[in-house]
Coordinates of C-alpha atoms and ligand atoms in Angstrom, one line a residue:
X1 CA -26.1 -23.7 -93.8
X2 CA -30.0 -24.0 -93.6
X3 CA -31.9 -21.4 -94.7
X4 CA -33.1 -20.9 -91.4
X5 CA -29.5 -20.5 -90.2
X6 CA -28.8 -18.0 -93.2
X7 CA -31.3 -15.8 -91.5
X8 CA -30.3 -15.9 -88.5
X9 CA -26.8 -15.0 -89.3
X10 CA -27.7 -12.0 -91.8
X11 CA -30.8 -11.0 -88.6
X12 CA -28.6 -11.8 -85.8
X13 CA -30.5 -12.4 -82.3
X14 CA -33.3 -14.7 -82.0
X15 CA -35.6 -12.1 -80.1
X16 CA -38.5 -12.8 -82.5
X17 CA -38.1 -16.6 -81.3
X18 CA -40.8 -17.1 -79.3
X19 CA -39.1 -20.2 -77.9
X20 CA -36.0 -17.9 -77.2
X21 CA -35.3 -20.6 -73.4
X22 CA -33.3 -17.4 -72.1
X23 CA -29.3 -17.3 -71.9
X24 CA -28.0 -19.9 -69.7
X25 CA -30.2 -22.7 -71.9
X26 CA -29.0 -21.0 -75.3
X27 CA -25.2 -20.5 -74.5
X28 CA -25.1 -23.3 -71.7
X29 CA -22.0 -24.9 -73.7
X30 CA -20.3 -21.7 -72.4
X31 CA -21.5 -21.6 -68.9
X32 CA -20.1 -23.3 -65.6
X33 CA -23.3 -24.7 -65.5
X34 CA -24.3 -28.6 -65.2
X35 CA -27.6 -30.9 -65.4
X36 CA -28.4 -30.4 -61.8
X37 CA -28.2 -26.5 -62.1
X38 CA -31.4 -25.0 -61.5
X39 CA -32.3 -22.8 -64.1
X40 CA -34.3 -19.3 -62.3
X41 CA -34.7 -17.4 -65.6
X42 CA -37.0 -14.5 -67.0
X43 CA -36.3 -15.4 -70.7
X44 CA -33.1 -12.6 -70.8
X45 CA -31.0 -12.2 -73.4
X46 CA -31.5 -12.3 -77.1
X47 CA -31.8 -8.3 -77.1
X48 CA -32.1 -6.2 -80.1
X49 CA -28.6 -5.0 -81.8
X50 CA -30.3 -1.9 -83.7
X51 CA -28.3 0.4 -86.7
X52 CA -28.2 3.8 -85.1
X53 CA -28.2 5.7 -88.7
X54 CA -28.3 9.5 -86.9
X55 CA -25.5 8.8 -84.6
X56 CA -23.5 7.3 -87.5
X57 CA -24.0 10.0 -89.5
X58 CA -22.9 12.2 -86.7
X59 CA -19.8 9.8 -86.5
X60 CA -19.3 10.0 -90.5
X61 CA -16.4 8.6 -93.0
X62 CA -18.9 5.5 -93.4
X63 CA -18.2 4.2 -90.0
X64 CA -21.1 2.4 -88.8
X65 CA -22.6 2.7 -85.4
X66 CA -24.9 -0.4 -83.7
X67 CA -27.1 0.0 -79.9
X68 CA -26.7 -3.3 -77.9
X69 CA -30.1 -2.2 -76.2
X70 CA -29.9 -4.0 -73.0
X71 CA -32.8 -2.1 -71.8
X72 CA -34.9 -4.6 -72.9
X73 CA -34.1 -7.3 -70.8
X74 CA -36.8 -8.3 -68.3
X75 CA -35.9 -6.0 -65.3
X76 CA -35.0 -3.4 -67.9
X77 CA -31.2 -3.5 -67.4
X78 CA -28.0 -6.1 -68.5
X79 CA -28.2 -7.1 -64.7
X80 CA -30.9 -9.6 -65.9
X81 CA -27.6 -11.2 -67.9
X82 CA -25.8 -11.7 -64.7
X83 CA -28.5 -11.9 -62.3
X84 CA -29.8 -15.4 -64.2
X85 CA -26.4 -17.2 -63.6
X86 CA -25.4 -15.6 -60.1
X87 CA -28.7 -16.6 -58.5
X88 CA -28.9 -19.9 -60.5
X89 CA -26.1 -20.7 -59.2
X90 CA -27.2 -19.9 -55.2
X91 CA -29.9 -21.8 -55.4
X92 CA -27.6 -24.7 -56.8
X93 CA -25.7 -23.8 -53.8
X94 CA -28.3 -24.1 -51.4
X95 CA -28.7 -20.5 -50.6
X96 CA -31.8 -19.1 -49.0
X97 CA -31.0 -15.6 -49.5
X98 CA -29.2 -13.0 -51.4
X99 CA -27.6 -9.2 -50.6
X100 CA -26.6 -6.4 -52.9
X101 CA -25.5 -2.4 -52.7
X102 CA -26.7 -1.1 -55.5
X103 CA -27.7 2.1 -57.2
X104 CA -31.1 0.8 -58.6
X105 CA -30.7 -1.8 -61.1
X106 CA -28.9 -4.5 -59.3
X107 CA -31.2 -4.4 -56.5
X108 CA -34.0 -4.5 -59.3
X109 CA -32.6 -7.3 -60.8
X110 CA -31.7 -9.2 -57.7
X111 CA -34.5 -8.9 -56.3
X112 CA -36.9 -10.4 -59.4
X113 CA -34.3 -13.4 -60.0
X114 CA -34.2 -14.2 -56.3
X115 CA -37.5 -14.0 -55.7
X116 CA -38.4 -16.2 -58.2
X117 CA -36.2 -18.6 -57.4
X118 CA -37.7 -18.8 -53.8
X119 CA -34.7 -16.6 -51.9
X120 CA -35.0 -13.7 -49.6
X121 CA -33.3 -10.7 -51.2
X122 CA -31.7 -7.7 -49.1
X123 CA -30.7 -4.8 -51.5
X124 CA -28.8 -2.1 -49.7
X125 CA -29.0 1.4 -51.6
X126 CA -27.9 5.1 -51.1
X127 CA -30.8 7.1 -49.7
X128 CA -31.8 9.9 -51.9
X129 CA -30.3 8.6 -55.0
X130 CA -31.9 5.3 -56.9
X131 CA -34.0 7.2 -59.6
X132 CA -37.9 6.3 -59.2
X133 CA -38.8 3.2 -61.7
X134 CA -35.6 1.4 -60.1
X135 CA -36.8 1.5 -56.4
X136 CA -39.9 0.9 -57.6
X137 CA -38.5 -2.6 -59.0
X138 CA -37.0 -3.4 -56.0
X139 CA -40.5 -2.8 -53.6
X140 CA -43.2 -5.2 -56.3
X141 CA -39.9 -8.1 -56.3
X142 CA -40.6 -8.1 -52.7
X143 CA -36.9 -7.0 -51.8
X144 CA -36.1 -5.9 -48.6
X145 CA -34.9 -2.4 -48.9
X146 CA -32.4 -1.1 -46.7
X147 CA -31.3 2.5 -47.5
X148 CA -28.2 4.2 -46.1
X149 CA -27.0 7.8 -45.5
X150 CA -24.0 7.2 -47.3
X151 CA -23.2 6.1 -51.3
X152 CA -22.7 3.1 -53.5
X153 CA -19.0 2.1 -52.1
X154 CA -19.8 2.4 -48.4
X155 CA -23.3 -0.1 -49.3
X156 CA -20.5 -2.1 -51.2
X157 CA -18.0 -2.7 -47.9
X158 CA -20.9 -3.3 -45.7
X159 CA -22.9 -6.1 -47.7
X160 CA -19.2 -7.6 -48.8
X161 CA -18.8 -7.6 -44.7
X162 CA -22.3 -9.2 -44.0
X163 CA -21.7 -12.0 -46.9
X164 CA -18.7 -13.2 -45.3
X165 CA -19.9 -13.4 -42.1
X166 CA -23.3 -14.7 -42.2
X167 CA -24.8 -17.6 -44.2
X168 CA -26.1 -15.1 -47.0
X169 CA -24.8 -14.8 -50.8
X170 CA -23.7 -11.6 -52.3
X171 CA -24.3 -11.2 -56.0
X172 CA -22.9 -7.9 -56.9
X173 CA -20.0 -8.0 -60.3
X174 CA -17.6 -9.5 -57.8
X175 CA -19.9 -12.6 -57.4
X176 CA -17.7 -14.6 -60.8
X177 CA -21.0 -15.6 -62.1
X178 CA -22.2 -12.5 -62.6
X179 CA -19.5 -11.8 -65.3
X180 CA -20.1 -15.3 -66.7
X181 CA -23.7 -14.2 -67.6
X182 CA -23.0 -11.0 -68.8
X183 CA -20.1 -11.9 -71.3
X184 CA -23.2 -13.3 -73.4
X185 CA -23.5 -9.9 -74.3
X186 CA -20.5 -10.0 -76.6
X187 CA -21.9 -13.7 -77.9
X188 CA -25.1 -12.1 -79.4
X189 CA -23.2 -9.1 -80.9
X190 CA -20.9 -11.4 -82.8
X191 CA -23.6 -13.9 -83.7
X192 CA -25.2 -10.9 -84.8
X193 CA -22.5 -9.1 -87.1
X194 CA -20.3 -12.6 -87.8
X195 CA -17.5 -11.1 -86.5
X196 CA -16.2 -9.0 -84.0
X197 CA -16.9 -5.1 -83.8
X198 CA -14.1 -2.5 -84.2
X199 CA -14.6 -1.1 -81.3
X200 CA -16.8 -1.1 -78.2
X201 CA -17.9 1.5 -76.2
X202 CA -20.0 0.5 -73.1
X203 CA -20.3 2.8 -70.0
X204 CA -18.3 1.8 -66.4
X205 CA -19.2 2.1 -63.0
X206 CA -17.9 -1.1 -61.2
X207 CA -16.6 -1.8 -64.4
X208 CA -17.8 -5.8 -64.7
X209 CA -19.5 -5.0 -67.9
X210 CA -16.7 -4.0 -69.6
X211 CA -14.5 -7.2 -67.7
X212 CA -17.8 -9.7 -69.1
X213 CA -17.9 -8.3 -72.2
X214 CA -13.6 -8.3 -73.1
X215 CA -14.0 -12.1 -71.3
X216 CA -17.2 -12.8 -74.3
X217 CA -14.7 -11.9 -76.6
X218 CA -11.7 -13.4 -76.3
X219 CA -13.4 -17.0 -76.0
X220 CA -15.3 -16.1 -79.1
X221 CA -11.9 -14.7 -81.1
X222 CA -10.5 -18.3 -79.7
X223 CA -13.0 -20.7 -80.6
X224 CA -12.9 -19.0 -84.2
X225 CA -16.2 -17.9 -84.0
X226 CA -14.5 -14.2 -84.8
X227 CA -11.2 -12.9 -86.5
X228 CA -10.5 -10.3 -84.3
X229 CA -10.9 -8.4 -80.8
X230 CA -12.5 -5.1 -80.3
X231 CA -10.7 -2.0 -79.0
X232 CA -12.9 -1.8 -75.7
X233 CA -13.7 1.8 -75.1
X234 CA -15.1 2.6 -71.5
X235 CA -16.7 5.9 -70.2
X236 CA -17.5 7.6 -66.9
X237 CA -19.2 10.9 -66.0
X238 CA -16.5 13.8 -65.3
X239 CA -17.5 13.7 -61.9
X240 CA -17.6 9.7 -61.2
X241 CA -14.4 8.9 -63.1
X242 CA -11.9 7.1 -60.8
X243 CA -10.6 4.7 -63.6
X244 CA -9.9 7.6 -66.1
X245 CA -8.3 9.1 -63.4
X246 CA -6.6 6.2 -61.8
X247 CA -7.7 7.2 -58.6
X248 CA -10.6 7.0 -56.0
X249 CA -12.9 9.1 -55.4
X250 CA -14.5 9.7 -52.2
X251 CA -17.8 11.5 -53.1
X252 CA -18.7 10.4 -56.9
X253 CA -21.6 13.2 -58.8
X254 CA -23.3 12.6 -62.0
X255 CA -26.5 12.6 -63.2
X256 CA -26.2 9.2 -64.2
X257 CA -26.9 7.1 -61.1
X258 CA -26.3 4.0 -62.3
X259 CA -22.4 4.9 -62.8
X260 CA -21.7 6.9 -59.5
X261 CA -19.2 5.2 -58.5
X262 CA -16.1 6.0 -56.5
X263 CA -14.1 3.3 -56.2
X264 CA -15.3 0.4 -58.8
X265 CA -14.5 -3.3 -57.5
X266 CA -13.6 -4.3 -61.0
X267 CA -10.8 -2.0 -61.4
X268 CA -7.7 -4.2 -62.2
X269 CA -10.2 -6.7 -65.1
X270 CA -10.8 -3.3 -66.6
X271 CA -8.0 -1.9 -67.2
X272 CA -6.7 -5.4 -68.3
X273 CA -9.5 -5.7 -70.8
X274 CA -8.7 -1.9 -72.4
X275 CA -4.6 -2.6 -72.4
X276 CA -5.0 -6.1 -73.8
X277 CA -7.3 -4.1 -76.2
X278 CA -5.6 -1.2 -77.3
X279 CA -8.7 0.6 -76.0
X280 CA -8.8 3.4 -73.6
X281 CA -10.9 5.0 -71.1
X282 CA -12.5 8.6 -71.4
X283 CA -14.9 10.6 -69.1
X284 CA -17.8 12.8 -70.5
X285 CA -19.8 15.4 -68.7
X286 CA -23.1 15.4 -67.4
X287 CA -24.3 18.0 -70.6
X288 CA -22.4 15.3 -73.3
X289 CA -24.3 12.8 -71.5
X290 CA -27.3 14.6 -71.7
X291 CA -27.2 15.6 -75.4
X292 CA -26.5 12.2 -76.3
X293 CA -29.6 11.0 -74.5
X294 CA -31.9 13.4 -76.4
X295 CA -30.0 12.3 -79.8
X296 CA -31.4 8.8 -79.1
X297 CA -34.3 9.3 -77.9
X298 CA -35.6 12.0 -80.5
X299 CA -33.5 10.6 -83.7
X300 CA -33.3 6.8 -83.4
X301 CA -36.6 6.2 -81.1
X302 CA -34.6 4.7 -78.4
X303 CA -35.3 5.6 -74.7
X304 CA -32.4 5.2 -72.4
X305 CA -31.0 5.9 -69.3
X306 CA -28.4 8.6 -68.7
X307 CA -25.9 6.3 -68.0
X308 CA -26.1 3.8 -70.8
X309 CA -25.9 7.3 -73.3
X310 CA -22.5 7.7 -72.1
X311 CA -21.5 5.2 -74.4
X312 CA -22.9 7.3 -77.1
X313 CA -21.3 10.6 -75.3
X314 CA -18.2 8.7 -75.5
X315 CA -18.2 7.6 -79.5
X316 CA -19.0 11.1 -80.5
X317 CA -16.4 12.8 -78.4
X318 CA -13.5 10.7 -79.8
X319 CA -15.2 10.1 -83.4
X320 CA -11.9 11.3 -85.3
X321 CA -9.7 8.6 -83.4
X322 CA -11.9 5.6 -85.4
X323 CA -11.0 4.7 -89.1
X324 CA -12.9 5.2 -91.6
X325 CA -15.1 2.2 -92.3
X326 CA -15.0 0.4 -89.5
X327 CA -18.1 -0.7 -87.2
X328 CA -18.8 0.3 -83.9
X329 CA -21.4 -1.1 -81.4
X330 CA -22.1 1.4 -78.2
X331 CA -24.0 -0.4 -75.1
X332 CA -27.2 0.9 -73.7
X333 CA -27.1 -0.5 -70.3
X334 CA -30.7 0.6 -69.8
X335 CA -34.2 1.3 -70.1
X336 CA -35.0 4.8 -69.8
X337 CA -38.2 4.4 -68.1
X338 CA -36.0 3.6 -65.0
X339 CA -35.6 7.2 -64.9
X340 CA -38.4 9.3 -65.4
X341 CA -37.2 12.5 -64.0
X342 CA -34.3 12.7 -66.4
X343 CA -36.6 12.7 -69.1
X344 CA -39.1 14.9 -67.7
X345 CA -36.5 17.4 -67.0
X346 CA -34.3 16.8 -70.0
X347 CA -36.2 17.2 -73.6
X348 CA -36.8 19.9 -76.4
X349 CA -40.6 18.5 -76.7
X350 CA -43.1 20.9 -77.5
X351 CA -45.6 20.9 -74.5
X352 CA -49.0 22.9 -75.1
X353 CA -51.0 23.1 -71.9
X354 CA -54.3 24.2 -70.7
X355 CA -55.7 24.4 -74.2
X356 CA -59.4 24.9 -75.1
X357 CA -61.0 21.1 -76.5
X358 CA -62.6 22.1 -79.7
X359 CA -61.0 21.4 -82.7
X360 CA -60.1 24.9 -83.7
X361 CA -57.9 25.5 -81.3
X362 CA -56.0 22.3 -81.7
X363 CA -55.7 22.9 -85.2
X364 CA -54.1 26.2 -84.4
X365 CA -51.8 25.2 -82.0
X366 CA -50.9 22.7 -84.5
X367 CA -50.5 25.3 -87.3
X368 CA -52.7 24.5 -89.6
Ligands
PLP401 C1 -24.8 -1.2 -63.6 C2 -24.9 -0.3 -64.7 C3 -23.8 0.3 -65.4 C4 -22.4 0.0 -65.0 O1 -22.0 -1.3 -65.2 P1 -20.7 -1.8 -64.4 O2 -20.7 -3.3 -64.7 O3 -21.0 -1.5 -62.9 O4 -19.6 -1.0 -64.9 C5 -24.1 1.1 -66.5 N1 -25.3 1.4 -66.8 C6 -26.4 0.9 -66.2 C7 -27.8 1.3 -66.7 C8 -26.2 0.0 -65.1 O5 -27.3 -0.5 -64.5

């Protein structure tokens, strides 16, 4: 090994790699991808794998805890992952536009990728509940929005119906190259730590990221590039939990949008992934969520959205099953500026308002 390779294996991803070409050039040996693929790319991938030392001392018995962040892909989420490959791929194809349902950040990241590949993108969302930073996305890509009085899984049937009827290509996780793009994921982590984690815990809504990321694995483990597999761990909100449940549910509540889903299209690669795994599945409530959001964001620095802190919910509610030693990476799925309003709502910040600008005051206040 090089030097330069030594470093990279003790510092993991390549993020400070200016020349970083994005996923699909880095892990194309991987990829059903060919020369005469067109390559629409924002540069994703390559995101930070970070020690989370407070969690892990929440966690204790020296096990330690990583953050895939995700949230700092280009559209802010790990659509971007399978956003580059799906809409590679239709423009390969031909395709002149593309359709989604989505509860913010597929639509986000469909519409960037598409649009700058030269396609038309339609995102189809439930009215009333896409937080703010997420239909913002969609309008500045140019998407055209079509909001629904209804939730996720009716968009879902409908732009599944539309795809199959009219010359138009749908790229939410049932579209195969989404998952293809998103198992890189599980790539950087073990390029990262050499080897596979202990465990895995990653938040589910349609559950693809959790089918990518047990797929990233297994042809890791079999190229030898790993010794072993991860136990893949996957959490819901109480109220949006139809795989914990084994059941569907007809009208999913959480305060984490991006997981309220009833009736997730990835059901049967799921529960595959946490069988073959000897993982398991686990909801946690809206105020585990919550507290686990403010632990990150006021103990390791790192903003998130509700529904990528599930993952972190999820470690410390089932801390005493992991042994002692082991390492665990948790997924954050995404940026927390997606969703203001959570964080407006949600914090123990000190706010002084409406105070006098001279400098005794402020020194006051500040308790000097
Ligand atoms: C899409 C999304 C999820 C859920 O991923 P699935 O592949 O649908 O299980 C979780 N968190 C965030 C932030 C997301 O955007």
């Amino acid at each position: 090994m090089s030097i330069r390779q030594k470093l990279f294996h003790r510092f993991g991803s390549r993020k400070k790699d200016p020349n970083w070409p994005g996923l699909i050039e880095a892990y194309k040996a991987w990829l059903p991808v060919s020369e005469s693929t067109p390559i629409i790319t924002l540069k994703e991938g390559a995101t930070p794998l970070l020690e989370a030392k407070a969690v892990s001392k929440r966690v204790g018995r020296n096990i330690k805890v990583f953050l895939k962040y995700d949230g700092l892909n280009p559209t802010g989420s790990f659509k971007d992952r399978g956003m580059t490959m799906a809409i590679s791929k239709a423009k390969e194809a031909g395709c002149k536009a593309v359709i989604c349902a989505s509860t913010g950040n597929t639509s986000a990241s469909a519409a960037a990728y598409a649009r700058r590949g030269g396609m038309r993108a339609f995102v189809l969302i439930p009215d009333g509940y896409v937080a703010q930073g997420k239909l913002a996305q969609a309008l500045i890509y140019g998407a055209e929005v079509l909001a629904i009085k209804g939730n996720f899984d009716e968009a879902l049937e409908i732009v599944n119906e539309i795809s199959n009827q009219y010359p138009i290509t749908l790229v939410n996780s049932v579209n195969p190259f989404r998952l293809e793009g998103q198992k890189t994921a599980a790539f950087e982590i073990i390029d990262s730590l050499g080897n596979a984690p202990d465990w895995l815990c990653i938040p589910m809504g349609n559950a693809g990221n959790i089918s990518a990321y047990w797929m990233g694995f297994q042809e890791y483990f079999k190229a030898g590039k790993s010794n072993k597999l991860p136990k893949m761990m996957g959490f819901q909100a109480s109220g949006s939990a139809p795989l914990v449940n084994n059941t569907i549910i007809k009208n999913p509540e959480t305060i984490a949008t991006a997981i309220r889903i009833g009736n997730p299209v990835n059901r049967e690669k799921a529960v595959n992934a946490k069988n073959k795994s000897n993982g398991s599945f686990l909801d946690v409530t809206d105020e585990e969520i919550i507290k686990a959001y403010k632990i990150l964001g006021s103990e390791e620095g790192i903003f998130c959205e509700p529904a990528s802190a599930a993952s972190v919910a999820g470690l410390l509610k089932t801390k005493q099953d992991i042994p002692s030693n082991s390492k665990v990476v948790c997924v954050l799925t995404g940026n927390g500026l997606k969703d203001p309003d959570c964080a407006l709502k949600n914090n123990e910040a000190l706010f002084h308002s409406n105070l006098e600008p001279n400098m005794k005051t402020i020194a006051q206040v500040m308790g000097f």
